[in-house]
Amino acid sequence: MILRKVLLLLLLLPIWWSSTAQLSLTIFDSLSGETVPYAHVLGTGNEIVGVTDRNGLIWIDLNGKSEFSGTIQHVSYTSKAVRISGTDAQVLLLPVTLGEVVVSSSETVPDKKKAEQLIVLNGYFRSYQLEDNKAKYYSDGFVNYYFPANGGGEKLAPVEVLEHRTFQDLKMLEEEKSRAFNMKQESFGPPFLRDSPRIKSVSNAFDIQLQDAELKAWILDEEDSIGEIVSKPTLNMASLDVDINYSERLKVKKMFGYRSIFERHIFSELYGPRAVQLMDNGYDNMNRASEYRKLRFKHKSEKEYRTVEWYHEFYVIDRYYLDKEEKDMNALREYRDVKYASSYSSTFVQQVDSLGLEELPDAVLHKLDDGLVLATKEAECPQCQE
């Protein structure tokens, strides 16, 4: 009897091990050999599997599989698709090379003059909204952001739309209309940037712990490490990465019978050339910005939650200073007024292709080929009906 139990245990052991096995994955910088904290690991469905810790390490549950497939992302590195067998692996990421953005140095602008000027960031944005991993909206275009040159508060910075496209899934929108109770959760378009640079906002909201002769700073929410600010002299760039995971301290909102559970908020920025002082990186040297938010959403009459994800990216093309009196901020063509329509030039696609950006996730690419419809001026516009 004892022998039979031992044999049974030996037979079941591989099954138990395979179902509980984890992959130990460490991410390294391919040039410096240093580990890469706060790199995001995505699954094959573009879902976030996890984020590397301060030592560039992440443990991934294999869930009974013999290998892991996914993508490694970090704002300072080129994304990398991986397929890993075994339970211990290392991945090398190649640092991105920033294209030169020509701008007059902020040091040449006297402080008195700065108070009368705006920093204008001209660039390309792309954004999409997923519901249960299905693309509902995709929008991209060229815009101008306007920031006070001498800094500002937490008010959203004005954004001027130059040309843009919006695609939408009409089938999903019709299904949404058919629900007895209908409250929309929508957010697509240029990232939400404020008058005050993000690093300043982060330093006001969280604890900053400087490291390595002020070339690195950990961002702490109470005792939890949620991000880092890093300056890399050899590459002449700096980066900001913040990942707020609400899974252990749920952020719940209730309204009109609806319940929203916020799960994650991630934002990143890349700067170059880097500022001499770590905390001085801002709009006068920012090259790109991205933001991701995830929540679960349902009405009390529904059994299952819908998973809603919002992605926003912005890539700087040009940067210049402008006297405030030269721009009428009340006359801007703002995104909220045109988001459900499209207006772009014949060279729009060529301009986008010339930027050489990484491909969109399959969940969006496939729908752009079949499922997402280009919104025109004649398309339904909720704001136009008010």
Coordinates of C-alpha atoms in Angstrom, one line a residue:
M1 CA 0.0 0.0 0.0
I2 CA 2.8 2.4 0.9
L3 CA 4.6 1.5 -2.3
R4 CA 1.5 2.2 -4.4
K5 CA 1.1 5.7 -2.7
V6 CA 4.8 6.5 -3.4
L7 CA 4.4 5.4 -7.0
L8 CA 1.2 7.5 -7.4
L9 CA 3.0 10.5 -5.8
L10 CA 5.9 10.2 -8.3
L11 CA 3.4 10.0 -11.2
L12 CA 1.6 13.1 -10.1
L13 CA 4.7 15.1 -9.3
P14 CA 5.5 16.1 -12.9
I15 CA 1.8 17.2 -13.4
W16 CA 1.9 19.3 -10.2
W17 CA 5.3 20.8 -11.1
S18 CA 4.2 21.8 -14.6
S19 CA 1.1 23.5 -13.3
T20 CA 3.0 25.5 -10.7
A21 CA 6.3 26.1 -12.5
Q22 CA 7.5 29.7 -12.9
L23 CA 9.9 31.4 -15.3
S24 CA 12.6 33.5 -13.8
L25 CA 13.3 36.2 -16.4
T26 CA 15.9 38.9 -16.0
I27 CA 16.1 41.8 -18.5
F28 CA 19.5 43.4 -19.3
D29 CA 20.7 46.5 -21.3
S30 CA 22.5 45.0 -24.3
L31 CA 25.1 47.8 -24.3
S32 CA 25.8 48.5 -20.6
G33 CA 25.0 45.1 -19.2
E34 CA 22.9 46.7 -16.5
T35 CA 19.6 45.3 -15.5
V36 CA 16.4 47.0 -16.7
P37 CA 13.9 47.8 -13.9
Y38 CA 10.2 48.5 -14.8
A39 CA 10.2 46.7 -18.1
H40 CA 6.7 45.5 -19.0
V41 CA 6.2 41.9 -20.1
L42 CA 3.1 41.4 -22.3
G43 CA 1.4 38.2 -23.2
T44 CA 0.4 37.1 -26.7
G45 CA -2.9 39.0 -26.4
N46 CA -1.0 42.2 -25.5
E47 CA -2.2 41.8 -21.9
I48 CA 0.3 42.9 -19.2
V49 CA 1.8 39.8 -17.5
G50 CA 3.9 41.9 -15.1
V51 CA 6.7 44.3 -14.6
T52 CA 10.4 43.7 -13.7
D53 CA 11.5 44.8 -10.2
R54 CA 14.4 47.0 -9.2
N55 CA 16.8 44.3 -10.2
G56 CA 15.3 43.7 -13.7
L57 CA 13.7 40.4 -12.5
I58 CA 10.2 39.1 -13.0
W59 CA 8.6 35.7 -12.1
I60 CA 6.1 34.5 -14.7
D61 CA 3.6 31.7 -14.0
L62 CA 3.8 29.2 -16.9
N63 CA 0.3 27.9 -16.1
G64 CA 1.1 24.3 -17.2
K65 CA 2.9 25.4 -20.4
S66 CA 6.4 24.4 -21.3
E67 CA 7.3 27.8 -22.7
F68 CA 6.4 31.5 -22.6
S69 CA 5.7 33.7 -25.6
G70 CA 5.3 37.5 -25.4
T71 CA 6.8 40.9 -25.8
I72 CA 9.2 42.9 -23.6
Q73 CA 8.6 46.7 -23.6
H74 CA 10.3 49.7 -22.0
V75 CA 10.2 53.4 -23.1
S76 CA 14.0 53.5 -23.3
Y77 CA 14.4 50.4 -25.4
T78 CA 13.3 48.7 -28.6
S79 CA 10.5 46.3 -27.9
K80 CA 11.4 42.6 -28.3
A81 CA 9.2 39.6 -29.0
V82 CA 10.4 36.5 -27.1
R83 CA 9.7 32.8 -27.0
I84 CA 11.4 31.2 -24.0
S85 CA 11.6 27.5 -22.9
G86 CA 12.7 26.5 -19.4
T87 CA 12.4 28.2 -16.1
D88 CA 15.4 30.6 -16.1
A89 CA 16.2 33.0 -18.8
Q90 CA 17.8 36.4 -19.6
V91 CA 16.8 38.8 -22.4
L92 CA 18.9 41.7 -23.8
L93 CA 17.1 44.9 -24.9
L94 CA 18.6 47.4 -27.3
P95 CA 18.4 51.1 -26.2
V96 CA 16.5 53.3 -28.5
T97 CA 18.3 56.0 -30.6
L98 CA 16.6 59.3 -30.4
G99 CA 16.2 61.4 -33.5
E100 CA 17.4 64.9 -33.1
V101 CA 14.7 67.5 -32.3
V102 CA 16.2 70.9 -33.0
V103 CA 15.3 73.6 -30.5
S104 CA 16.8 76.8 -29.1
S105 CA 18.3 75.9 -25.8
S106 CA 16.1 77.0 -22.8
E107 CA 19.3 78.6 -21.3
T108 CA 19.3 81.2 -24.0
V109 CA 15.9 82.4 -23.0
P110 CA 16.0 84.8 -20.0
D111 CA 13.7 83.9 -17.1
K112 CA 11.9 87.2 -17.5
K113 CA 11.3 86.3 -21.2
K114 CA 10.2 82.7 -20.3
A115 CA 7.2 84.1 -18.4
E116 CA 5.9 85.6 -21.7
Q117 CA 6.6 82.5 -23.8
L118 CA 5.1 79.0 -24.6
I119 CA 7.0 75.8 -25.4
V120 CA 5.3 74.3 -28.4
L121 CA 5.7 70.6 -29.0
N122 CA 4.7 69.5 -32.5
G123 CA 4.3 65.8 -33.0
Y124 CA 2.3 62.6 -33.8
F125 CA -0.1 60.8 -31.5
R126 CA -1.8 57.5 -31.7
S127 CA -4.3 56.1 -29.3
Y128 CA -6.7 53.1 -29.0
Q129 CA -9.3 51.8 -26.7
L130 CA -9.8 48.0 -26.1
E131 CA -12.8 46.3 -24.6
D132 CA -12.2 42.7 -23.6
N133 CA -9.2 42.8 -25.9
K134 CA -11.2 44.0 -28.9
A135 CA -10.4 47.4 -30.5
K136 CA -13.3 49.8 -30.2
Y137 CA -11.6 53.0 -31.2
Y138 CA -8.3 53.9 -32.9
S139 CA -7.2 57.5 -33.5
D140 CA -4.0 59.1 -34.7
G141 CA -2.8 62.4 -36.0
F142 CA -0.5 65.4 -35.8
V143 CA -1.0 68.0 -33.0
N144 CA 0.6 70.9 -31.2
Y145 CA 0.8 71.0 -27.4
Y146 CA 1.3 74.4 -25.7
F147 CA 3.1 74.6 -22.3
P148 CA 4.1 77.7 -20.2
A149 CA 7.8 78.1 -20.7
N150 CA 8.4 78.9 -17.0
G151 CA 6.3 76.0 -15.8
G152 CA 2.7 75.8 -14.5
G153 CA 0.2 73.9 -12.4
E154 CA -1.9 70.8 -12.9
K155 CA -4.3 72.2 -15.5
L156 CA -4.4 70.2 -18.8
A157 CA -2.2 71.8 -21.5
P158 CA -4.0 73.1 -24.6
V159 CA -3.8 70.7 -27.6
E160 CA -4.3 71.9 -31.2
V161 CA -5.3 69.3 -33.8
L162 CA -3.7 69.8 -37.2
E163 CA -4.9 66.7 -38.9
H164 CA -6.2 63.3 -37.6
R165 CA -8.1 60.1 -38.3
T166 CA -10.5 58.2 -36.1
F167 CA -11.6 54.6 -36.6
Q168 CA -14.5 53.0 -34.7
D169 CA -16.2 49.6 -34.5
L170 CA -19.8 50.3 -35.4
K171 CA -21.0 46.9 -34.4
M172 CA -19.7 47.4 -30.8
L173 CA -21.3 50.8 -30.7
E174 CA -24.7 49.4 -31.9
E175 CA -24.5 46.7 -29.2
E176 CA -23.7 49.4 -26.7
K177 CA -26.8 51.4 -27.7
S178 CA -29.0 48.3 -27.3
R179 CA -28.3 47.9 -23.6
A180 CA -31.1 49.0 -21.3
F181 CA -28.5 50.9 -19.2
N182 CA -25.8 52.6 -21.1
M183 CA -23.0 54.7 -19.6
K184 CA -19.9 55.0 -21.8
Q185 CA -16.3 54.7 -20.7
E186 CA -14.3 56.4 -23.5
S187 CA -10.8 57.8 -23.6
F188 CA -8.8 58.0 -26.8
G189 CA -6.7 60.8 -28.4
P190 CA -3.5 62.6 -27.4
P191 CA -2.1 61.8 -24.0
F192 CA -3.2 64.0 -21.1
L193 CA -0.2 66.3 -20.5
R194 CA -0.4 69.1 -18.0
D195 CA 1.1 72.6 -17.7
S196 CA 3.6 71.3 -15.2
P197 CA 6.1 68.7 -16.5
R198 CA 5.3 65.1 -15.4
I199 CA 8.5 64.8 -13.3
K200 CA 7.5 67.8 -11.2
S201 CA 4.0 66.4 -10.7
V202 CA 5.4 63.0 -9.7
S203 CA 7.8 64.6 -7.2
N204 CA 4.9 66.5 -5.6
A205 CA 2.7 63.4 -5.4
F206 CA 5.2 60.8 -4.3
D207 CA 8.4 60.4 -2.3
I208 CA 11.6 60.6 -4.4
Q209 CA 14.7 58.6 -3.3
L210 CA 17.8 59.7 -5.1
Q211 CA 20.5 57.1 -5.9
D212 CA 23.8 56.8 -7.7
A213 CA 25.1 60.3 -7.5
E214 CA 21.7 61.7 -8.5
L215 CA 21.7 59.7 -11.8
K216 CA 18.7 57.6 -10.6
A217 CA 15.7 58.1 -8.3
W218 CA 13.2 55.6 -7.1
I219 CA 9.6 56.7 -6.9
L220 CA 7.9 55.6 -3.7
D221 CA 4.2 55.5 -2.8
E222 CA 4.5 55.2 0.9
E223 CA 6.8 52.2 1.1
D224 CA 6.0 50.7 -2.3
S225 CA 8.4 51.3 -5.2
I226 CA 6.2 52.3 -8.2
G227 CA 8.8 53.7 -10.6
E228 CA 12.1 55.3 -11.4
I229 CA 13.7 58.3 -13.0
V230 CA 17.0 57.5 -14.7
S231 CA 19.7 59.6 -16.4
K232 CA 22.1 57.8 -18.8
P233 CA 25.1 60.0 -19.6
T234 CA 26.6 57.5 -22.2
L235 CA 23.4 57.7 -24.2
N236 CA 22.7 61.3 -23.3
M237 CA 19.1 60.5 -22.4
A238 CA 16.8 60.2 -19.4
S239 CA 13.5 58.4 -18.7
L240 CA 10.6 58.4 -16.3
D241 CA 8.6 55.2 -15.7
V242 CA 5.7 54.9 -13.2
D243 CA 3.5 51.8 -12.8
I244 CA 0.7 52.1 -10.2
N245 CA -1.0 48.7 -9.6
Y246 CA -4.3 49.0 -7.8
S247 CA -4.8 45.2 -7.4
E248 CA -4.0 45.2 -3.7
R249 CA -5.8 48.5 -2.9
L250 CA -8.7 48.6 -5.3
K251 CA -9.8 52.0 -6.5
V252 CA -13.6 51.7 -7.0
K253 CA -16.0 54.3 -8.3
K254 CA -19.9 54.0 -8.3
M255 CA -22.3 56.1 -10.3
F256 CA -25.8 55.7 -11.6
G257 CA -25.8 51.9 -10.9
Y258 CA -22.4 51.4 -12.6
R259 CA -19.3 50.2 -10.9
S260 CA -15.8 50.9 -12.1
I261 CA -12.7 49.1 -10.6
F262 CA -9.4 50.8 -11.6
E263 CA -6.6 48.2 -11.9
R264 CA -3.6 49.9 -13.4
H265 CA -2.1 53.2 -14.4
I266 CA 1.2 53.3 -16.2
F267 CA 3.0 56.4 -17.7
S268 CA 6.4 56.9 -19.2
E269 CA 8.4 59.7 -20.8
L270 CA 11.8 59.7 -22.6
Y271 CA 14.0 62.8 -22.7
G272 CA 17.0 63.7 -24.8
P273 CA 19.5 65.2 -24.6
R274 CA 19.3 64.7 -20.9
A275 CA 19.2 67.6 -18.4
V276 CA 22.2 68.0 -16.2
Q277 CA 20.0 67.8 -13.1
L278 CA 17.8 64.6 -13.0
M279 CA 14.7 66.4 -11.9
D280 CA 15.0 69.2 -14.5
N281 CA 14.0 66.9 -17.4
G282 CA 10.7 68.2 -18.9
Y283 CA 9.0 69.6 -21.9
D284 CA 12.1 71.4 -23.3
N285 CA 13.8 68.0 -23.8
M286 CA 10.9 65.4 -23.9
N287 CA 10.9 63.2 -27.0
R288 CA 8.0 60.9 -26.3
A289 CA 5.3 60.1 -23.8
S290 CA 2.9 57.3 -23.3
E291 CA 0.1 56.4 -20.9
Y292 CA -1.9 53.2 -20.2
R293 CA -5.0 52.8 -18.0
K294 CA -7.0 49.7 -17.2
L295 CA -10.3 49.2 -15.4
R296 CA -13.2 46.8 -15.1
F297 CA -16.7 48.2 -15.7
K298 CA -20.3 46.9 -15.4
H299 CA -23.8 47.9 -14.6
K300 CA -25.4 46.3 -11.5
S301 CA -27.8 44.4 -13.8
E302 CA -24.9 42.7 -15.6
K303 CA -23.2 39.6 -14.3
E304 CA -19.8 40.0 -15.9
Y305 CA -17.4 42.9 -15.9
R306 CA -16.0 44.4 -19.2
T307 CA -12.3 45.0 -19.2
V308 CA -11.5 48.5 -20.6
E309 CA -8.0 49.5 -21.6
W310 CA -6.8 53.0 -22.8
Y311 CA -3.5 53.6 -24.7
H312 CA -2.1 57.0 -25.5
E313 CA 1.3 57.8 -27.2
F314 CA 2.9 61.0 -28.4
Y315 CA 6.1 61.4 -30.4
V316 CA 7.8 64.8 -30.6
I317 CA 8.8 65.9 -34.1
D318 CA 9.5 69.6 -33.6
R319 CA 9.9 72.0 -30.6
Y320 CA 10.0 75.8 -30.5
Y321 CA 9.3 78.8 -28.3
L322 CA 6.4 81.2 -29.1
D323 CA 5.4 84.5 -27.5
K324 CA 2.0 84.0 -25.8
E325 CA 0.6 87.1 -27.5
E326 CA 1.1 85.4 -30.9
K327 CA -1.3 82.6 -30.2
D328 CA -5.0 82.8 -29.5
M329 CA -5.7 79.9 -27.2
N330 CA -9.5 80.4 -27.6
A331 CA -9.3 79.7 -31.3
L332 CA -7.6 76.3 -31.1
R333 CA -9.1 73.3 -33.0
E334 CA -9.3 71.0 -30.0
Y335 CA -9.5 67.3 -30.1
R336 CA -12.7 66.9 -28.1
D337 CA -14.5 68.9 -30.8
V338 CA -13.3 66.6 -33.7
K339 CA -12.6 63.2 -32.1
Y340 CA -15.6 61.5 -33.8
A341 CA -14.6 62.7 -37.3
S342 CA -11.5 62.6 -39.5
S343 CA -9.7 65.3 -41.4
Y344 CA -6.3 64.6 -43.0
S345 CA -4.1 65.4 -46.0
S346 CA -3.2 63.1 -48.9
T347 CA 0.3 62.7 -47.5
F348 CA -0.8 61.8 -44.0
V349 CA 0.0 58.0 -44.3
Q350 CA 3.4 58.7 -45.8
Q351 CA 4.2 61.1 -43.0
V352 CA 3.3 58.5 -40.4
D353 CA 5.3 55.7 -42.1
S354 CA 8.4 58.0 -42.2
L355 CA 8.4 58.1 -38.4
G356 CA 9.4 54.4 -38.3
L357 CA 7.4 53.6 -35.2
E358 CA 6.9 50.1 -33.8
E359 CA 3.9 48.2 -35.1
L360 CA 0.6 48.3 -33.3
P361 CA -0.6 45.2 -31.4
D362 CA -2.5 42.5 -33.3
A363 CA -5.7 43.4 -31.6
V364 CA -5.6 46.8 -33.3
L365 CA -3.9 45.9 -36.6
H366 CA -6.4 43.1 -37.4
K367 CA -9.4 45.4 -36.7
L368 CA -7.9 48.2 -38.9
D369 CA -7.9 45.6 -41.8
D370 CA -11.5 44.4 -41.0
G371 CA -13.8 45.8 -38.4
L372 CA -12.8 49.4 -37.7
V373 CA -14.5 52.0 -39.9
L374 CA -13.0 55.4 -40.7
A375 CA -15.1 58.1 -39.1
T376 CA -16.0 61.0 -41.4
K377 CA -17.6 64.4 -40.8
E378 CA -21.0 62.7 -41.5
A379 CA -20.4 59.9 -38.9
E380 CA -22.4 60.0 -35.7
C381 CA -21.1 62.7 -33.4
P382 CA -22.6 62.7 -29.9
Q383 CA -21.4 66.2 -29.3
C384 CA -22.9 67.5 -32.5
Q385 CA -26.3 66.4 -31.3
E386 CA -26.3 68.4 -28.1

